[in-house]
Tab-separated table of C-alpha atoms in Angstrom:
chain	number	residue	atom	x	y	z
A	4	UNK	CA	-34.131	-17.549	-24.460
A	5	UNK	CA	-35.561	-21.137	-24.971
A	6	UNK	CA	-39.039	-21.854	-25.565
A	7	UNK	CA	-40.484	-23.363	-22.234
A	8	UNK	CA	-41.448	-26.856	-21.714
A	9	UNK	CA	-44.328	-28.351	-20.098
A	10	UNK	CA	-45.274	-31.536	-19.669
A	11	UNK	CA	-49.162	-32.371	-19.683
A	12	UNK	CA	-49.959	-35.551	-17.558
A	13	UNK	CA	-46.414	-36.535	-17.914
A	14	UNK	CA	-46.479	-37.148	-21.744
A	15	UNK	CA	-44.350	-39.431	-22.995
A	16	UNK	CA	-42.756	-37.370	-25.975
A	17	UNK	CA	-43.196	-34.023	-24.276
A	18	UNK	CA	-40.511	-36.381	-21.449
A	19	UNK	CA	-38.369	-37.002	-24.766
A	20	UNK	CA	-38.343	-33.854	-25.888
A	21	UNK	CA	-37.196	-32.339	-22.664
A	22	UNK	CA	-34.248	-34.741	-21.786
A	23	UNK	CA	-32.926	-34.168	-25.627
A	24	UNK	CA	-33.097	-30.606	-24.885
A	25	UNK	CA	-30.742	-30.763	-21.926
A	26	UNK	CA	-29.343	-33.967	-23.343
A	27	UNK	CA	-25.668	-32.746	-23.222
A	28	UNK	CA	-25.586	-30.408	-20.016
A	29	UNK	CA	-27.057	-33.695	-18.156
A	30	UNK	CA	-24.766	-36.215	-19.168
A	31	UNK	CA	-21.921	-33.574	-18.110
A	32	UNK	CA	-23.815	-33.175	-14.496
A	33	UNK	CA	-24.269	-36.692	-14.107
A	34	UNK	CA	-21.676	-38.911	-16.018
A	35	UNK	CA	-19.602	-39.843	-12.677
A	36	UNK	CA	-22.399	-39.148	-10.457
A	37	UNK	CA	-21.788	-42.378	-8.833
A	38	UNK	CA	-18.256	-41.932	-8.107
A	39	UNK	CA	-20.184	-39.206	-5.433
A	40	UNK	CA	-22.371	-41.895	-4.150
A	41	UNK	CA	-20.913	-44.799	-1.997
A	42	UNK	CA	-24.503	-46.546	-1.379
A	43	UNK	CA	-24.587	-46.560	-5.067
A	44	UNK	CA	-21.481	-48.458	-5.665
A	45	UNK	CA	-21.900	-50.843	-2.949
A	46	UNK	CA	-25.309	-51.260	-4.172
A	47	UNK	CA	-24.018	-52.040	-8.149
A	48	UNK	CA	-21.178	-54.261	-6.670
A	49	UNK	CA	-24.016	-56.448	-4.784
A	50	UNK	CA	-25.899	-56.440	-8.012
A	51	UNK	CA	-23.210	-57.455	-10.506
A	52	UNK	CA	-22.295	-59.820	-8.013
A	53	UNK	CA	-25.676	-61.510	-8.023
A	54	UNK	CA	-26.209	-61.345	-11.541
A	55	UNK	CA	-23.190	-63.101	-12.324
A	56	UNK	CA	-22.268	-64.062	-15.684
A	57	UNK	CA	-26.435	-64.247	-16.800
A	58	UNK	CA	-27.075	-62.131	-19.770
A	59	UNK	CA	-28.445	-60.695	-20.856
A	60	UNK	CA	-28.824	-57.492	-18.687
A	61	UNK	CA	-30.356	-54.086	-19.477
A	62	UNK	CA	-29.999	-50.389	-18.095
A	63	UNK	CA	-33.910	-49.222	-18.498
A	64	UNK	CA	-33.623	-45.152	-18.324
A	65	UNK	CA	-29.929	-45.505	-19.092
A	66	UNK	CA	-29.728	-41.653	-19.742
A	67	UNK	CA	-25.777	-40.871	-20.615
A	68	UNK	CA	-24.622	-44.254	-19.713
A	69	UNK	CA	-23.128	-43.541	-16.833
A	70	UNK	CA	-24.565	-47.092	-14.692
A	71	UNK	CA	-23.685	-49.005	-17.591
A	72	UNK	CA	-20.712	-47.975	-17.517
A	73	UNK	CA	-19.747	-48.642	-14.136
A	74	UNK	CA	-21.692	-51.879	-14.498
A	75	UNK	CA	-19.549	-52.659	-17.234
A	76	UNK	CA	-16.374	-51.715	-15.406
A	77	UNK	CA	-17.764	-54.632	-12.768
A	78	UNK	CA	-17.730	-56.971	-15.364
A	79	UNK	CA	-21.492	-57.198	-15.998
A	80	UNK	CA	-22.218	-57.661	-19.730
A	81	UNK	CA	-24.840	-54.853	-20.054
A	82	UNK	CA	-26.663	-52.635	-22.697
A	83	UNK	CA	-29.116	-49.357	-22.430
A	84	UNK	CA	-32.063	-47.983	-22.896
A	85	UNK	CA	-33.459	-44.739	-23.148
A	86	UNK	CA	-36.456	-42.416	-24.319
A	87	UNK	CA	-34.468	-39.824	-25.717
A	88	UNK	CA	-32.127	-40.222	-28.700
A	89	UNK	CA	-29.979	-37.110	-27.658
A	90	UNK	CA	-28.924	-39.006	-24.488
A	91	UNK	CA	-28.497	-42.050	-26.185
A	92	UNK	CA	-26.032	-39.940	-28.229
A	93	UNK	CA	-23.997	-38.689	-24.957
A	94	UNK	CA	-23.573	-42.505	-24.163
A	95	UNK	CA	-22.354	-43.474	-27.002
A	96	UNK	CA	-19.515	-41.454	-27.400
A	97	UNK	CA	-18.719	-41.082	-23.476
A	98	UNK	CA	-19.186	-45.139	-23.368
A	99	UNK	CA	-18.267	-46.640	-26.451
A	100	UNK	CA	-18.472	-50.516	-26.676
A	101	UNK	CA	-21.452	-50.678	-24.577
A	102	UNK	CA	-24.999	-50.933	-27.118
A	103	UNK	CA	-27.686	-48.364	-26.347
A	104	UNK	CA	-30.656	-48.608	-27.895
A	105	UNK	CA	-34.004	-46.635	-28.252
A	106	UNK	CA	-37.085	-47.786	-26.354
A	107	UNK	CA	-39.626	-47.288	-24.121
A	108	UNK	CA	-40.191	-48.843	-20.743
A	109	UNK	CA	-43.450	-48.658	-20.718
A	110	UNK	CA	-43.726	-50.183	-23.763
A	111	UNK	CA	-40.581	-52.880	-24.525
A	112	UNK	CA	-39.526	-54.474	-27.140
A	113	UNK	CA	-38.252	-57.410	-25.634
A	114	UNK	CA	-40.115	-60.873	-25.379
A	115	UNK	CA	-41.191	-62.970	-22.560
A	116	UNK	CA	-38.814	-64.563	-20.373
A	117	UNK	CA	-35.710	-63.450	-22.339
A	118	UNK	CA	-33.691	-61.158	-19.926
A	119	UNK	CA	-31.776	-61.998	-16.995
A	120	UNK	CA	-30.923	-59.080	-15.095
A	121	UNK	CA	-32.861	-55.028	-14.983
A	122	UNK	CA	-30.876	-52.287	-13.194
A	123	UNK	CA	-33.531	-49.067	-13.887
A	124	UNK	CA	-31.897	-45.904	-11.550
A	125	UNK	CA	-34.466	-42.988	-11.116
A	126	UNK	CA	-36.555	-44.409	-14.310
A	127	UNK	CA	-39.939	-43.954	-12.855
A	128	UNK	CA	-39.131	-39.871	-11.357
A	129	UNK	CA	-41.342	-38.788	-14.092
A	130	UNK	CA	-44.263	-41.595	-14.062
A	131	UNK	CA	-47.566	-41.156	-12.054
A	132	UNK	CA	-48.320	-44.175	-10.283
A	133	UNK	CA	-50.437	-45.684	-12.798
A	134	UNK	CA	-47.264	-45.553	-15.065
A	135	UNK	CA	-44.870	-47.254	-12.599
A	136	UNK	CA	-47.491	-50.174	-11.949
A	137	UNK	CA	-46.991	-50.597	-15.970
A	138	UNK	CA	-43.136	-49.996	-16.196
A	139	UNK	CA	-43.211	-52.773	-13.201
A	140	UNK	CA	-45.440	-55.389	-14.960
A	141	UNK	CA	-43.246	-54.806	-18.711
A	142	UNK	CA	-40.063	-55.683	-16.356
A	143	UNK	CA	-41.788	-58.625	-14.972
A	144	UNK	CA	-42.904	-59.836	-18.472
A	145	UNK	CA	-39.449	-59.264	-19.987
A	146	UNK	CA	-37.666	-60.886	-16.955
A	147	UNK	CA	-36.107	-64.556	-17.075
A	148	UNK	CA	-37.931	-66.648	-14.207
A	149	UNK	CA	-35.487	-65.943	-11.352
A	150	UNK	CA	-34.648	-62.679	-12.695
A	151	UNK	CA	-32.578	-59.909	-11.042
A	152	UNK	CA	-34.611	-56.115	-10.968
A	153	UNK	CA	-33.187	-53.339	-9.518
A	154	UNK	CA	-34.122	-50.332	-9.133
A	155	UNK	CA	-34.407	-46.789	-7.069
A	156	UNK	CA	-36.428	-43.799	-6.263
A	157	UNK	CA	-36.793	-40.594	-4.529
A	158	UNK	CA	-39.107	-41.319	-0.957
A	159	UNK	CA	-42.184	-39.586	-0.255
A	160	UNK	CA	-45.615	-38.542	-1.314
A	161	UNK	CA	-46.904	-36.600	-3.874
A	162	UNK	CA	-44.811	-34.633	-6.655
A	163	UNK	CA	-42.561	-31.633	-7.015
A	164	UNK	CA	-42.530	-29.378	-9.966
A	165	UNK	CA	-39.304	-28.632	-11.815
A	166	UNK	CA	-39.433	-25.094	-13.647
A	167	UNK	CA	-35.592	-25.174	-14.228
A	168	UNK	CA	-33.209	-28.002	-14.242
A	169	UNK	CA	-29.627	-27.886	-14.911
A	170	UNK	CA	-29.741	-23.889	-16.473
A	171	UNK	CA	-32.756	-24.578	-18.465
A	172	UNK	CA	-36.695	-24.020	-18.444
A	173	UNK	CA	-38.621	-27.126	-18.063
A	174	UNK	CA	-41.848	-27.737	-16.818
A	175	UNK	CA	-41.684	-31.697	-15.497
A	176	UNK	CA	-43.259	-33.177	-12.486
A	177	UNK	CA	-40.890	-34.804	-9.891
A	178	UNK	CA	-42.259	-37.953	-8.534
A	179	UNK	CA	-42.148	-39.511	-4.605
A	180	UNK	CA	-43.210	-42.892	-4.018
A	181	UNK	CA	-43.821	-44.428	-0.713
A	182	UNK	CA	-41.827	-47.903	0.292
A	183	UNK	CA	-45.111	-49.301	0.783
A	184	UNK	CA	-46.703	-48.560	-2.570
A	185	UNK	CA	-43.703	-49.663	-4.324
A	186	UNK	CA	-43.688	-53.004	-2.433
A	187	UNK	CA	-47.516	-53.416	-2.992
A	188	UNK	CA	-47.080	-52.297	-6.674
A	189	UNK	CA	-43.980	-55.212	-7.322
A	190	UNK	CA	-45.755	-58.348	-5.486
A	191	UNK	CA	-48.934	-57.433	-7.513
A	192	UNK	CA	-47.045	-57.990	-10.572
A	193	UNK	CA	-45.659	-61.374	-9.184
A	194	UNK	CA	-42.157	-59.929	-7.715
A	195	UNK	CA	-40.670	-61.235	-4.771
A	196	UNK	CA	-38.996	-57.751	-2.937
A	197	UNK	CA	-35.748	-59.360	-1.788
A	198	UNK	CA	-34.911	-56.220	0.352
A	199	UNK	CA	-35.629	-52.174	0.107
A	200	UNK	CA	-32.421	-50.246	1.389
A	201	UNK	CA	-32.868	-46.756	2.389
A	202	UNK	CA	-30.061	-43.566	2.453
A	203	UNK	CA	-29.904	-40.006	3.017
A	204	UNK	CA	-29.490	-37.678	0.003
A	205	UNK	CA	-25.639	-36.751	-0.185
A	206	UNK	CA	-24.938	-33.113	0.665
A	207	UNK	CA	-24.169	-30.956	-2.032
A	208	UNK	CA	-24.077	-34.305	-4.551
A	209	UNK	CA	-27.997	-34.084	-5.347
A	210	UNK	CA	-31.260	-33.093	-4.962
A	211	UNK	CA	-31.896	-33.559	-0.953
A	212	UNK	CA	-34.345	-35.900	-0.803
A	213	UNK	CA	-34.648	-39.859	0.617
A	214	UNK	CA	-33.608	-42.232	-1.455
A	215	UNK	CA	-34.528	-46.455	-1.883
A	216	UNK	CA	-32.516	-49.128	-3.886
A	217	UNK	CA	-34.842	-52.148	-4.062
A	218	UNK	CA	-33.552	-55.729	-5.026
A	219	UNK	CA	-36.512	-57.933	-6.435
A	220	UNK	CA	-36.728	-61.132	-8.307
A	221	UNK	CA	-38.916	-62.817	-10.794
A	222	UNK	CA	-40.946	-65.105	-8.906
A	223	UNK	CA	-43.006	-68.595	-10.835
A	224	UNK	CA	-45.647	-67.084	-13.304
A	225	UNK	CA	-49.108	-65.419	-12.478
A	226	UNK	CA	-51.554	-67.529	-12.817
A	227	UNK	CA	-49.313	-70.151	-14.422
A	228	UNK	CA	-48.685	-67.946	-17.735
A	229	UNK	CA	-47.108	-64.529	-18.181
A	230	UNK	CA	-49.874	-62.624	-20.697
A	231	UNK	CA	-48.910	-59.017	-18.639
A	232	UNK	CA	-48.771	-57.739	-22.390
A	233	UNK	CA	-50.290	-59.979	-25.071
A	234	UNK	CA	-49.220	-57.679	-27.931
A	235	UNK	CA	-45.502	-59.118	-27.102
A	236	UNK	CA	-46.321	-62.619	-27.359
């Protein structure tokens, strides 16, 4: 039996370490999850549709590759990123001609103003809110003015915590944000929230909780400049 897993105040590398340890049973659960989903693809049509031919355009918590891929089957030019470098394997060979590439969200390597459209499904799950309100102002920083961010989440308060997860041991919390934080969160960074569409978990598809898509855009800079992470300048 595996060696269990626990995440301490949602630890980056502990994160890492998890999702290469399930790396290939995940991107077997979840490579056509969104062939399951209908909301989704509506919601990635009306997204590709409204980033149009910009580039470029990222997948931030890509995992296995599997919104890239349908992104890419949309006609979006798109590339991914993800924490773990086991996933990032899956993607590659499940979605090959698509680039994936290591990274952080919290942290990217991207500069100012040079991307024109983020789709980020499920990236924050794992972040405590003080993490989101980072992952939110990095998108804003690496965002083209007028950019396209979208994004989703499970609704609620509080967390939930995993101690298995696809036939394995973990230890990871599960995290619920409320619309209203979220909102609050993205116009404090300088976002404009174009709209925040709600669904019902599918039965017997995923884990049964409320789900959000949000569509936001890259408003004029703060305060005239865009210093949300000086080490990038």
């Amino acid at each position: 039996m595996a060696a269990q897993l626990v995440v301490v105040g949602q630890e980056l590398n502990i994160i890492e370490t998890i999702y290469d340890r399930i790396a290939k049973e995940y991107a077997d659960a979840f490579t056509a999850e969104h062939d399951k989903k209908p909301k989704d693809q509506e919601i990635l049509r009306r997204f590709s549709q409204e980033v149009g031919a910009r580039r470029p355009v990222w997948d931030l918590g890509c995992g296995p590759g599997q919104t890239s891929h349908y992104l890419k089957d949309l006609g979006v030019e798109i590339s991914g990123l993800d924490l773990s470098g086991k996933l990032l394997e899956q993607a590659s060979v499940l979605h090959q001609g698509i680039h994936f590439r290591k990274g952080d969200i919290l942290d990217l390597e991207f500069e100012n103003d040079s991307i024109a459209g983020v789709v980020a499904f499920y990236a924050i799950v794992h972040f405590t809110e003080e993490q989101a309100m980072v992952a939110f102002r990095e998108v804003f920083r690496v965002l083209q003015p007028d950019g396209l961010f979208l994004f989703t989440y499970h609704i609620g308060e509080g967390t939930i915590r995993v101690r298995a997860f696809l036939g394995k041991k973990v230890d990871i919390d599960l995290m619920f944000f409320t619309n209203d934080f979220i909102s609050r969160c993205l116009k404090e960074n300088g976002f404009e929230v174009i709209e925040t569409i709600e669904r019902e978990p599918y039965p017997g598809v995923e884990y049964q909780s409320r789900r959000a898509y949000v569509f936001a855009k890259k408003t004029s800079l703060r305060n005239g400049t865009n210093k949300a992470n000086p080490a990038h300048e």
